[in-house]
């Protein structure tokens, strides 16, 4: 289905009327769409009911509420508000989940049965939760499309795109696809209807379209929006936002078909880095431009880690534990889950007010039930706890608030920002990453003036830092563009080395004696790692790796081949340290009976895409063999 070769071909999926992209984020989510007939018009979803003070409500929080009998109830602000209004005696039976996407990144042996914990401590199946969330977005988007076109909009006319971090491993990507099948977003029979897109790649595609009035250039800070260069970054961002808000009554974005002004400065071979800072992860991708079509080539495998803005919430939680005791906080979260959510929301809006030049303190409202429950739990007041704890810079204000000095708030950002800067440092030391022309800072966390300043200090003018105005929507819009033309990214780098274990003829002196296996008088070497593709190798879109396999017994109906992977580039044996079994390649040869004495099954594996695909052919009959790679079975 992937289109390779000429540039004037119609991209695959032209039968779709509309492309809808879902940005299923750790902290907030949303969707956007474009009709294939007018690809330069990207529409972002309708405004949501609810919304928080001081937070742009273009996306909705990634929160989900299930009834006590585990049926889907609501998503986003609606879930949060309903949960909040429940009586504590009732709310402890309802299942409320937030920030659960990170589980797919952090679970080492992810499977279809992986569990999540709701706020009240109860366990639910992760697959169910992801499927509920996708079903919610499907319903919302189809409803909006039906209203727009004045009739029932058919799901078969939609090409769906779901974005995931580029640093996710194959099991997590496959998990997202399984959830999409479960939610009936697309059917297993028609896998092409869903594309899994990589977040920084999507951002990259959108950033190329930027015009100068759509971004803040941190390095020049010129008066491109009527700001003087002396304005600090934060205020530049705020004014830019105001400017955008005034000019944007509608939520349709025109993406110029011309290449953006920024792009016109880029020449063949120029390199840039996209730093995608979200709620859960930070994802770094290095791209090089290929003219004339403006195709992209990935120069270095995606890197990053779990260093999103959630890290700041964890630091805040650690601070609360230091002041009030871990035992109390653990207990409070389970016993008063809705009040805990309230406290985190209050923290969230103050977190956004943190800036390098801030001098006045930040006040965080403590919910009444926190103060009340603490007194019952400890027998003394919150105020007493603050006085007694030797945490600097956090005081109790008489209006019942935690008063944090700007230094105290900034110190909560430090570990996360340090991780990001450390990662950037390491990236910029790689030979592939020399002479970077631009650094695009995208994702919700990119709005943080503290992060912006840290990146500026680190780069010291080595490359220009560009921040799109609607930084939280950059990925969403790029994902729509990617869905319209998935062949835009021509070359990717493999994050891991993939291969299978095979038997080779034993070569004296070359193979270790303990790997010798004698079978019917033939000497074999066991556990040999047959490499499909090496870590950091360039792979073109649609590039195939061919291998032939013979069933051990002629009557065998299913050939199961274990796929192994490693971070190392050169692997000799599957038994080496760092090599792990990561999936199974199943070749189902039923119905392709052959008379040939030795059957040969030729497999073709495609690695250049965001997901790995397998196809297989029975050589003697030319018939296609059912094949799939499963990364979720153990």
Coordinates of C-alpha atoms in Angstrom, one line a residue:
X1 CA 0.0 0.0 0.0
X2 CA 3.0 2.3 0.4
X3 CA 3.9 4.4 -2.5
X4 CA 7.5 4.6 -3.5
X5 CA 9.1 6.1 -6.5
X6 CA 7.7 9.0 -8.6
X7 CA 6.6 12.2 -6.9
X8 CA 3.6 12.7 -9.2
X9 CA 1.8 9.6 -8.2
X10 CA -1.5 9.9 -6.3
X11 CA -0.7 8.9 -2.7
X12 CA -2.3 5.7 -1.5
X13 CA -5.6 6.2 0.4
X14 CA -7.0 8.6 -2.2
X15 CA -10.3 6.8 -1.7
X16 CA -10.7 8.4 1.7
X17 CA -12.7 11.6 1.8
X18 CA -11.1 12.9 5.0
X19 CA -8.1 12.4 7.2
X20 CA -8.7 12.6 10.9
X21 CA -5.6 12.6 13.2
X22 CA -5.9 11.9 16.9
X23 CA -3.2 13.2 19.2
X24 CA -3.7 10.9 22.2
X25 CA -1.4 12.7 24.6
X26 CA -0.3 11.9 28.1
X27 CA -1.9 15.0 29.6
X28 CA -4.1 16.3 26.9
X29 CA -5.7 15.0 23.7
X30 CA -7.4 16.2 20.6
X31 CA -8.2 15.6 17.0
X32 CA -7.9 17.6 13.7
X33 CA -9.0 16.8 10.2
X34 CA -8.7 17.8 6.6
X35 CA -10.7 16.8 3.5
X36 CA -8.6 15.3 0.8
X37 CA -10.2 17.7 -1.7
X38 CA -8.9 20.7 0.2
X39 CA -5.7 19.5 1.9
X40 CA -4.5 23.1 2.8
X41 CA -7.5 23.5 5.2
X42 CA -6.8 21.9 8.6
X43 CA -9.7 22.0 11.0
X44 CA -9.1 21.4 14.7
X45 CA -11.9 20.0 16.8
X46 CA -14.7 22.0 18.3
X47 CA -14.3 23.8 21.6
X48 CA -14.8 21.6 24.6
X49 CA -17.2 22.2 27.4
X50 CA -15.5 23.0 30.6
X51 CA -11.9 24.1 30.6
X52 CA -9.4 25.5 33.1
X53 CA -8.5 29.0 33.9
X54 CA -5.0 29.9 32.5
X55 CA -4.8 26.9 30.2
X56 CA -5.6 26.9 26.5
X57 CA -8.5 24.6 25.8
X58 CA -7.7 23.6 22.3
X59 CA -7.3 20.0 23.6
X60 CA -9.1 18.2 26.4
X61 CA -7.4 16.5 29.4
X62 CA -6.7 12.8 28.8
X63 CA -8.9 11.7 31.6
X64 CA -11.5 9.0 31.5
X65 CA -14.3 8.0 33.9
X66 CA -16.0 4.6 34.2
X67 CA -19.1 3.8 36.1
X68 CA -18.8 1.5 39.2
X69 CA -19.8 -1.4 36.8
X70 CA -16.9 -0.5 34.5
X71 CA -18.9 1.0 31.6
X72 CA -17.6 4.1 29.8
X73 CA -19.1 7.3 31.3
X74 CA -17.2 10.3 30.1
X75 CA -13.9 11.7 28.8
X76 CA -11.9 14.9 29.3
X77 CA -13.3 17.9 31.2
X78 CA -16.7 16.2 31.4
X79 CA -15.1 13.2 33.2
X80 CA -13.2 15.5 35.5
X81 CA -16.2 17.7 36.4
X82 CA -18.6 14.8 36.9
X83 CA -16.0 12.9 39.1
X84 CA -15.4 16.1 41.1
X85 CA -19.1 16.6 41.9
X86 CA -19.6 13.1 43.2
X87 CA -20.0 12.6 46.9
X88 CA -16.8 11.1 48.4
X89 CA -18.8 8.0 49.5
X90 CA -19.9 7.5 45.9
X91 CA -16.8 8.6 44.1
X92 CA -14.7 5.8 45.6
X93 CA -16.7 3.3 43.6
X94 CA -16.2 5.1 40.2
X95 CA -13.0 4.5 38.2
X96 CA -11.2 7.6 37.2
X97 CA -8.0 7.4 35.1
X98 CA -5.5 10.1 34.0
X99 CA -1.9 10.2 32.7
X100 CA -2.2 6.5 31.8
X101 CA -0.5 6.7 28.4
X102 CA 2.9 6.6 30.1
X103 CA 2.2 3.0 31.1
X104 CA 2.8 1.9 27.5
X105 CA 6.3 3.5 27.6
X106 CA 7.3 2.3 31.0
X107 CA 6.0 -1.3 31.0
X108 CA 8.9 -3.6 30.0
X109 CA 6.9 -6.6 29.0
X110 CA 3.8 -5.0 27.6
X111 CA 1.0 -7.4 26.6
X112 CA -2.6 -7.4 25.7
X113 CA -3.3 -8.1 29.4
X114 CA -1.4 -5.2 31.0
X115 CA -3.3 -3.5 33.8
X116 CA -3.8 0.1 34.8
X117 CA -4.8 1.5 38.2
X118 CA -7.7 3.9 38.6
X119 CA -7.5 6.7 41.1
X120 CA -9.3 4.6 43.8
X121 CA -6.6 1.9 43.4
X122 CA -8.8 -0.6 41.4
X123 CA -7.2 -2.4 38.4
X124 CA -8.6 -2.2 34.8
X125 CA -7.3 -3.6 31.5
X126 CA -5.2 -1.0 29.7
X127 CA -6.5 -2.2 26.3
X128 CA -10.1 -1.4 27.4
X129 CA -9.2 2.1 28.5
X130 CA -7.3 2.9 25.3
X131 CA -10.2 1.5 23.3
X132 CA -12.8 3.6 25.2
X133 CA -10.7 6.7 24.6
X134 CA -10.4 6.0 20.8
X135 CA -14.1 5.2 20.5
X136 CA -14.9 8.5 22.2
X137 CA -12.7 10.4 19.7
X138 CA -14.2 8.4 16.8
X139 CA -17.7 9.4 17.9
X140 CA -16.9 13.1 18.4
X141 CA -15.1 13.4 15.1
X142 CA -17.8 11.6 13.1
X143 CA -20.5 13.7 14.8
X144 CA -18.6 16.9 13.8
X145 CA -18.1 15.7 10.3
X146 CA -21.8 14.7 9.9
X147 CA -22.8 18.2 11.1
X148 CA -20.4 19.8 8.7
X149 CA -21.4 17.8 5.7
X150 CA -25.1 17.7 6.6
X151 CA -25.6 13.9 6.6
X152 CA -24.4 10.8 8.3
X153 CA -20.6 10.6 7.8
X154 CA -19.4 7.1 7.0
X155 CA -16.4 5.8 9.0
X156 CA -15.2 4.0 5.9
X157 CA -14.5 7.4 4.3
X158 CA -12.0 8.3 7.0
X159 CA -8.3 7.6 7.1
X160 CA -7.4 7.7 10.8
X161 CA -4.0 8.7 12.0
X162 CA -2.9 8.1 15.7
X163 CA 0.3 9.8 16.9
X164 CA 2.8 8.1 19.2
X165 CA 6.2 9.1 20.5
X166 CA 9.0 8.1 18.1
X167 CA 11.0 6.5 21.0
X168 CA 8.2 4.0 21.7
X169 CA 9.1 0.4 21.1
X170 CA 7.2 -1.8 18.6
X171 CA 5.0 -3.5 21.3
X172 CA 3.6 0.0 22.4
X173 CA 2.8 0.9 18.7
X174 CA 1.1 -2.5 18.2
X175 CA -0.8 -2.0 21.4
X176 CA -2.2 1.3 20.0
X177 CA -3.3 -0.5 16.8
X178 CA -4.9 -3.3 18.8
X179 CA -6.8 -0.7 20.8
X180 CA -8.0 0.9 17.5
X181 CA -9.3 -2.5 16.3
X182 CA -11.0 -3.1 19.7
X183 CA -12.7 0.4 19.5
X184 CA -13.9 -0.3 16.0
X185 CA -12.0 2.8 14.8
X186 CA -10.8 0.5 12.0
X187 CA -11.2 -3.2 11.3
X188 CA -8.5 -5.9 11.2
X189 CA -9.5 -6.6 7.6
X190 CA -8.6 -3.1 6.6
X191 CA -5.4 -2.2 8.5
X192 CA -4.4 0.5 5.9
X193 CA -7.2 2.7 7.2
X194 CA -5.1 3.5 10.2
X195 CA -1.7 5.0 10.1
X196 CA 0.5 5.2 13.3
X197 CA 2.4 8.4 13.0
X198 CA 5.5 9.5 15.0
X199 CA 4.9 12.7 17.0
X200 CA 8.2 14.5 16.2
X201 CA 7.9 13.5 12.5
X202 CA 4.4 15.0 12.4
X203 CA 5.7 18.2 14.1
X204 CA 8.6 18.3 11.5
X205 CA 6.1 18.1 8.6
X206 CA 4.1 21.0 10.0
X207 CA 7.1 23.2 10.9
X208 CA 8.2 23.2 7.3
X209 CA 5.0 25.0 6.5
X210 CA 5.4 27.8 9.0
X211 CA 5.3 31.4 8.0
X212 CA 7.2 34.0 10.0
X213 CA 4.1 35.4 11.7
X214 CA 3.3 31.9 13.0
X215 CA 6.3 31.5 15.3
X216 CA 8.6 33.1 17.8
X217 CA 12.3 33.0 16.9
X218 CA 14.1 32.9 20.2
X219 CA 17.4 33.8 18.9
X220 CA 16.7 37.0 17.0
X221 CA 13.6 38.0 19.0
X222 CA 13.1 40.5 16.2
X223 CA 10.0 42.6 15.9
X224 CA 8.2 40.1 13.7
X225 CA 5.1 40.5 15.8
X226 CA 5.6 44.0 16.8
X227 CA 7.7 43.0 19.9
X228 CA 11.0 44.7 20.6
X229 CA 14.0 42.4 21.0
X230 CA 14.2 43.4 24.7
X231 CA 11.0 41.6 25.5
X232 CA 11.7 38.4 27.3
X233 CA 10.7 35.1 25.8
X234 CA 7.6 34.6 28.0
X235 CA 6.0 37.9 27.2
X236 CA 6.8 37.4 23.5
X237 CA 4.9 34.2 23.6
X238 CA 1.9 35.7 25.5
X239 CA 1.6 38.6 23.0
X240 CA 2.0 36.2 20.1
X241 CA -0.8 34.1 21.6
X242 CA -3.0 37.2 21.9
X243 CA -2.2 38.1 18.3
X244 CA -3.3 34.6 17.2
X245 CA -6.4 34.6 19.4
X246 CA -7.6 37.9 18.0
X247 CA -7.1 36.7 14.4
X248 CA -8.6 33.3 14.9
X249 CA -12.3 33.2 15.4
X250 CA -12.6 30.1 13.3
X251 CA -10.6 27.0 14.1
X252 CA -9.6 26.3 10.6
X253 CA -5.9 26.7 9.8
X254 CA -4.8 27.4 6.3
X255 CA -1.6 25.6 5.6
X256 CA 0.1 27.4 2.7
X257 CA 0.8 25.1 -0.2
X258 CA 3.9 27.1 -0.9
X259 CA 6.8 26.1 1.2
X260 CA 6.9 28.3 4.3
X261 CA 9.3 31.3 4.5
X262 CA 11.5 29.5 6.9
X263 CA 11.8 26.7 4.5
X264 CA 12.8 28.9 1.7
X265 CA 16.0 29.6 3.8
X266 CA 16.7 25.9 3.9
X267 CA 18.9 24.4 1.2
X268 CA 19.4 20.8 0.0
X269 CA 21.1 18.9 2.7
X270 CA 20.3 21.3 5.6
X271 CA 19.7 19.7 8.9
X272 CA 17.4 20.6 11.8
X273 CA 16.3 19.1 15.0
X274 CA 12.7 18.7 16.3
X275 CA 12.5 18.7 20.1
X276 CA 9.0 17.5 21.0
X277 CA 8.3 18.1 24.7
X278 CA 5.0 16.7 25.8
X279 CA 3.5 15.7 29.1
X280 CA 5.1 12.2 29.3
X281 CA 8.0 12.0 27.0
X282 CA 10.6 14.1 25.3
X283 CA 11.3 13.0 21.7
X284 CA 14.2 14.2 19.6
X285 CA 14.4 13.7 15.9
X286 CA 17.0 15.0 13.4
X287 CA 15.9 15.6 9.8
X288 CA 17.6 16.6 6.6
X289 CA 15.9 18.2 3.8
X290 CA 15.9 16.7 0.3
X291 CA 14.9 19.1 -2.5
X292 CA 13.1 19.6 -4.8
X293 CA 10.1 17.9 -3.3
X294 CA 11.1 18.7 0.2
X295 CA 11.2 15.1 1.3
X296 CA 12.6 14.4 4.7
X297 CA 15.4 12.0 5.7
X298 CA 16.0 11.0 9.3
X299 CA 19.7 11.4 10.1
X300 CA 19.9 9.9 13.6
X301 CA 17.6 7.4 15.3
X302 CA 14.9 9.0 17.5
X303 CA 16.1 9.5 21.1
X304 CA 14.7 11.0 24.3
X305 CA 13.0 9.5 27.3
X306 CA 10.3 9.9 30.0
X307 CA 11.2 13.5 30.7
X308 CA 7.9 15.3 30.0
X309 CA 6.2 17.9 32.1
X310 CA 4.7 15.1 34.3
X311 CA 8.1 15.1 36.0
X312 CA 7.3 18.4 37.5
X313 CA 4.1 17.0 39.0
X314 CA 6.1 14.2 40.5
X315 CA 8.5 16.7 42.1
X316 CA 5.6 18.6 43.5
X317 CA 4.2 15.3 44.9
X318 CA 7.6 14.6 46.5
X319 CA 7.6 18.0 48.0
X320 CA 4.2 17.4 49.6
X321 CA 5.5 14.1 50.9
X322 CA 8.4 15.8 52.4
X323 CA 6.1 18.3 54.2
X324 CA 3.2 16.2 55.1
X325 CA 4.6 12.7 55.1
X326 CA 4.5 10.0 52.4
X327 CA 2.1 7.9 54.5
X328 CA -0.5 10.7 54.6
X329 CA -0.2 11.5 50.9
X330 CA -0.6 7.9 49.9
X331 CA -3.6 7.5 52.1
X332 CA -5.1 10.8 50.9
X333 CA -4.8 9.9 47.2
X334 CA -6.8 6.7 47.7
X335 CA -9.3 8.0 50.3
X336 CA -10.1 11.4 48.7
X337 CA -9.2 10.8 45.0
X338 CA -11.3 13.7 43.7
X339 CA -9.7 16.2 46.1
X340 CA -6.3 15.0 45.0
X341 CA -7.2 15.7 41.4
X342 CA -8.3 19.2 42.4
X343 CA -5.0 19.8 44.1
X344 CA -3.1 18.8 41.0
X345 CA -5.3 21.0 38.8
X346 CA -4.6 23.9 41.1
X347 CA -0.9 23.1 40.8
X348 CA -1.1 22.8 37.0
X349 CA -2.3 26.4 36.5
X350 CA 0.5 27.8 38.8
X351 CA 3.0 25.6 37.1
X352 CA 2.3 27.5 33.9
X353 CA 3.0 30.8 35.6
X354 CA 6.6 29.8 36.4
X355 CA 9.1 32.0 34.5
X356 CA 12.8 32.7 34.9
X357 CA 12.3 36.4 35.8
X358 CA 9.4 35.9 38.2
X359 CA 9.7 37.6 41.5
X360 CA 6.4 37.3 43.3
X361 CA 5.3 34.0 45.0
X362 CA 2.9 31.5 43.6
X363 CA -0.1 30.5 45.6
X364 CA -1.6 27.0 45.4
X365 CA -5.0 26.4 46.8
X366 CA -5.2 23.4 49.2
X367 CA -8.6 21.8 49.0
X368 CA -10.6 22.0 52.2
X369 CA -10.7 18.2 52.5
X370 CA -6.9 18.1 52.4
X371 CA -6.6 20.5 55.4
X372 CA -9.5 18.6 57.2
X373 CA -8.2 15.1 56.5
X374 CA -4.6 16.0 57.5
X375 CA -5.8 17.2 60.9
X376 CA -7.7 14.0 61.5
X377 CA -4.8 11.9 60.3
X378 CA -2.0 13.6 62.2
X379 CA -3.8 15.4 65.0
X380 CA -2.2 18.8 64.1
X381 CA -2.8 21.4 61.5
X382 CA -1.4 21.8 58.0
X383 CA 0.1 25.1 59.2
X384 CA 2.0 23.3 61.9
X385 CA 3.3 20.8 59.4
X386 CA 4.7 23.6 57.3
X387 CA 6.3 25.3 60.2
X388 CA 7.8 22.1 61.4
X389 CA 9.1 20.8 58.0
X390 CA 12.4 22.4 57.1
X391 CA 11.3 22.9 53.5
X392 CA 12.6 26.3 52.4
X393 CA 10.6 28.7 50.3
X394 CA 7.2 27.1 51.0
X395 CA 5.0 29.0 53.5
X396 CA 1.4 28.9 54.6
X397 CA -0.6 31.9 53.7
X398 CA -3.5 33.0 55.9
X399 CA -5.9 32.5 53.0
X400 CA -5.4 28.8 53.2
X401 CA -2.8 28.4 50.5
X402 CA 0.6 27.0 50.0
X403 CA 2.8 29.9 49.1
X404 CA 5.8 29.0 47.0
X405 CA 8.7 31.3 46.2
X406 CA 9.6 31.4 42.5
X407 CA 12.8 29.6 43.4
X408 CA 10.9 26.8 45.0
X409 CA 8.7 26.4 41.9
X410 CA 11.7 26.6 39.6
X411 CA 13.5 23.9 41.6
X412 CA 10.6 21.5 40.8
X413 CA 11.4 22.0 37.1
X414 CA 15.1 21.5 37.4
X415 CA 15.4 17.6 37.3
X416 CA 13.1 17.4 34.2
X417 CA 14.8 20.3 32.4
X418 CA 18.3 19.0 33.3
X419 CA 17.3 15.6 31.7
X420 CA 16.2 17.3 28.5
X421 CA 19.3 19.5 28.3
X422 CA 21.6 16.6 29.0
X423 CA 19.9 14.7 26.2
X424 CA 20.3 17.6 23.8
X425 CA 24.0 17.9 24.8
X426 CA 24.6 14.3 24.0
X427 CA 22.7 14.6 20.7
X428 CA 24.6 17.6 19.5
X429 CA 27.9 15.7 20.1
X430 CA 27.0 13.0 17.5
X431 CA 28.8 13.4 14.2
X432 CA 25.5 13.1 12.3
X433 CA 24.2 16.1 14.2
X434 CA 26.7 18.8 13.2
X435 CA 25.6 22.2 11.7
X436 CA 22.1 22.2 12.8
X437 CA 20.3 25.2 11.2
X438 CA 17.1 25.2 13.3
X439 CA 15.9 23.7 16.4
X440 CA 12.1 23.5 16.6
X441 CA 10.7 23.4 20.1
X442 CA 7.2 21.8 20.0
X443 CA 4.7 20.1 22.3
X444 CA 2.8 21.5 25.2
X445 CA 5.8 21.7 27.5
X446 CA 7.6 23.9 24.9
X447 CA 5.5 26.8 26.2
X448 CA 7.5 26.8 29.4
X449 CA 9.7 29.9 29.6
X450 CA 12.1 28.0 31.9
X451 CA 12.6 25.3 29.3
X452 CA 13.0 27.8 26.5
X453 CA 15.7 29.7 28.5
X454 CA 17.5 26.5 29.3
X455 CA 17.6 25.4 25.7
X456 CA 18.8 28.9 24.7
X457 CA 21.6 28.8 27.3
X458 CA 22.7 25.4 26.1
X459 CA 22.8 26.1 22.4
X460 CA 24.6 29.5 22.8
X461 CA 23.5 30.5 19.3
X462 CA 24.7 27.3 17.6
X463 CA 21.3 27.0 15.9
X464 CA 18.2 29.1 15.7
X465 CA 15.4 28.1 18.1
X466 CA 11.9 28.3 16.6
X467 CA 8.7 27.9 18.5
X468 CA 5.4 27.7 16.6
X469 CA 2.7 29.8 18.2
X470 CA 0.1 27.1 18.6
X471 CA 2.8 24.8 19.9
X472 CA 0.4 22.3 21.5
X473 CA -1.4 21.7 18.2
X474 CA 1.7 21.4 16.0
X475 CA 1.7 17.6 16.2
X476 CA -2.0 17.4 15.5
X477 CA -1.7 19.5 12.3
X478 CA 1.4 17.7 11.1
X479 CA -0.3 14.3 11.7
X480 CA -3.1 15.4 9.3
X481 CA -0.5 16.4 6.7
X482 CA 1.2 13.1 7.1
X483 CA -2.1 11.2 6.7
X484 CA -2.7 13.1 3.4
X485 CA 0.7 12.0 2.1
X486 CA 2.5 9.3 4.2
X487 CA 5.4 9.1 1.7
X488 CA 6.7 12.5 2.7
X489 CA 9.3 10.9 5.0
X490 CA 11.5 8.9 2.7
X491 CA 14.3 7.6 4.9
X492 CA 14.2 6.5 8.6
X493 CA 16.8 5.1 11.0
X494 CA 16.1 1.8 12.7
X495 CA 16.1 2.3 16.4
X496 CA 17.2 -1.3 17.1
X497 CA 18.9 -4.3 15.5
X498 CA 16.3 -6.9 14.5
X499 CA 17.0 -10.5 13.5
X500 CA 16.1 -14.2 14.1
X501 CA 17.9 -17.2 15.5
X502 CA 19.1 -19.7 12.9
X503 CA 21.3 -22.8 12.5
X504 CA 24.4 -22.3 10.3
X505 CA 26.9 -24.9 9.1
X506 CA 29.6 -25.2 11.9
X507 CA 32.9 -23.6 10.9
X508 CA 35.9 -24.9 12.9
X509 CA 37.8 -22.0 14.4
X510 CA 35.1 -19.5 13.7
X511 CA 32.3 -20.8 15.8
X512 CA 32.5 -21.4 19.6
X513 CA 32.6 -25.2 20.4
X514 CA 29.7 -24.9 22.9
X515 CA 27.4 -23.9 20.0
X516 CA 28.0 -27.2 18.1
X517 CA 25.0 -29.4 17.4
X518 CA 25.4 -32.6 15.4
X519 CA 22.2 -33.7 13.6
X520 CA 22.1 -36.6 11.2
X521 CA 25.8 -36.5 10.8
X522 CA 25.8 -32.7 9.9
X523 CA 27.6 -30.3 12.2
X524 CA 25.5 -27.1 12.9
X525 CA 26.2 -24.0 14.9
X526 CA 23.1 -23.0 17.0
X527 CA 21.8 -19.6 18.2
X528 CA 23.2 -17.7 15.2
X529 CA 21.7 -14.2 15.0
X530 CA 20.6 -13.6 11.4
X531 CA 20.3 -9.8 11.1
X532 CA 17.4 -8.3 9.2
X533 CA 18.4 -4.7 9.9
X534 CA 21.0 -3.0 12.2
X535 CA 20.4 -0.3 14.7
X536 CA 20.8 3.2 13.2
X537 CA 20.8 1.8 9.7
X538 CA 19.1 4.0 7.1
X539 CA 16.0 2.4 5.6
X540 CA 14.1 3.9 2.7
X541 CA 10.3 3.9 2.7
X542 CA 9.0 0.6 1.3
X543 CA 12.5 -1.1 1.5
X544 CA 12.2 -4.8 1.9
X545 CA 14.4 -7.3 3.6
X546 CA 14.1 -10.8 2.0
X547 CA 14.7 -14.1 3.8
X548 CA 13.8 -17.7 2.9
X549 CA 12.7 -20.3 5.5
X550 CA 12.0 -24.0 5.2
X551 CA 9.6 -25.8 7.6
X552 CA 11.4 -28.3 9.8
X553 CA 8.8 -31.0 8.9
X554 CA 7.1 -31.0 5.5
X555 CA 3.7 -31.4 7.1
X556 CA 4.1 -28.4 9.3
X557 CA 1.2 -25.9 8.9
X558 CA 2.5 -22.9 10.9
X559 CA 6.0 -21.8 11.0
X560 CA 6.8 -19.7 14.1
X561 CA 10.0 -17.8 14.0
X562 CA 11.2 -15.8 17.1
X563 CA 12.3 -12.3 16.3
X564 CA 15.1 -10.9 18.5
X565 CA 16.3 -7.3 19.0
X566 CA 19.2 -5.5 20.5
X567 CA 20.4 -1.9 20.9
X568 CA 23.9 -3.0 19.7
X569 CA 24.7 -2.7 16.0
X570 CA 26.6 -6.0 15.6
X571 CA 25.1 -9.1 17.1
X572 CA 26.6 -12.6 16.5
X573 CA 24.4 -14.8 18.6
X574 CA 21.0 -14.6 20.1
X575 CA 22.5 -15.6 23.5
X576 CA 24.6 -12.5 23.8
X577 CA 23.8 -10.0 26.6
X578 CA 21.4 -7.3 25.6
X579 CA 19.6 -9.5 23.0
X580 CA 16.0 -10.1 23.9
X581 CA 13.1 -11.9 22.2
X582 CA 10.8 -9.1 21.1
X583 CA 8.3 -10.8 18.9
X584 CA 7.2 -13.7 16.8
X585 CA 6.9 -14.0 13.1
X586 CA 4.0 -16.4 12.2
X587 CA 3.8 -17.9 8.7
X588 CA 0.6 -19.8 8.2
X589 CA 1.1 -22.2 5.3
X590 CA -2.3 -24.0 5.5
X591 CA -3.9 -24.2 2.1
X592 CA -0.7 -23.8 0.2
X593 CA 0.1 -27.6 0.0
X594 CA 3.0 -28.2 -2.3
X595 CA 4.5 -31.3 -4.0
X596 CA 8.0 -29.9 -3.9
X597 CA 10.3 -32.1 -1.7
X598 CA 11.6 -29.0 0.1
X599 CA 9.2 -26.1 0.7
X600 CA 10.7 -22.7 0.6
X601 CA 8.8 -19.8 2.2
X602 CA 10.1 -16.4 1.1
X603 CA 9.4 -13.6 3.6
X604 CA 9.5 -9.9 2.9
X605 CA 9.8 -7.6 5.8
X606 CA 9.3 -3.9 5.4
X607 CA 11.2 -1.7 7.9
X608 CA 11.1 1.8 6.5
X609 CA 7.7 2.6 7.8
X610 CA 6.6 3.6 11.3
X611 CA 5.5 0.0 11.9
X612 CA 7.2 -3.3 10.7
X613 CA 5.2 -5.4 8.3
X614 CA 5.7 -8.9 7.0
X615 CA 4.5 -10.6 3.8
X616 CA 5.3 -14.2 2.7
X617 CA 5.1 -16.3 -0.4
X618 CA 5.3 -20.1 -0.9
X619 CA 8.0 -20.2 -3.6
X620 CA 6.9 -23.4 -5.3
X621 CA 3.2 -22.4 -5.7
X622 CA 3.6 -18.6 -5.8
X623 CA 0.7 -18.4 -3.3
X624 CA 0.7 -15.8 -0.6
X625 CA 1.2 -17.1 2.9
X626 CA -0.6 -15.4 5.8
X627 CA 2.1 -13.7 7.9
X628 CA 2.3 -11.3 10.8
X629 CA 4.8 -10.1 13.4
X630 CA 3.4 -10.1 16.9
X631 CA 5.3 -7.9 19.4
X632 CA 2.8 -8.3 22.3
X633 CA 2.9 -12.1 22.9
X634 CA 5.4 -13.5 25.4

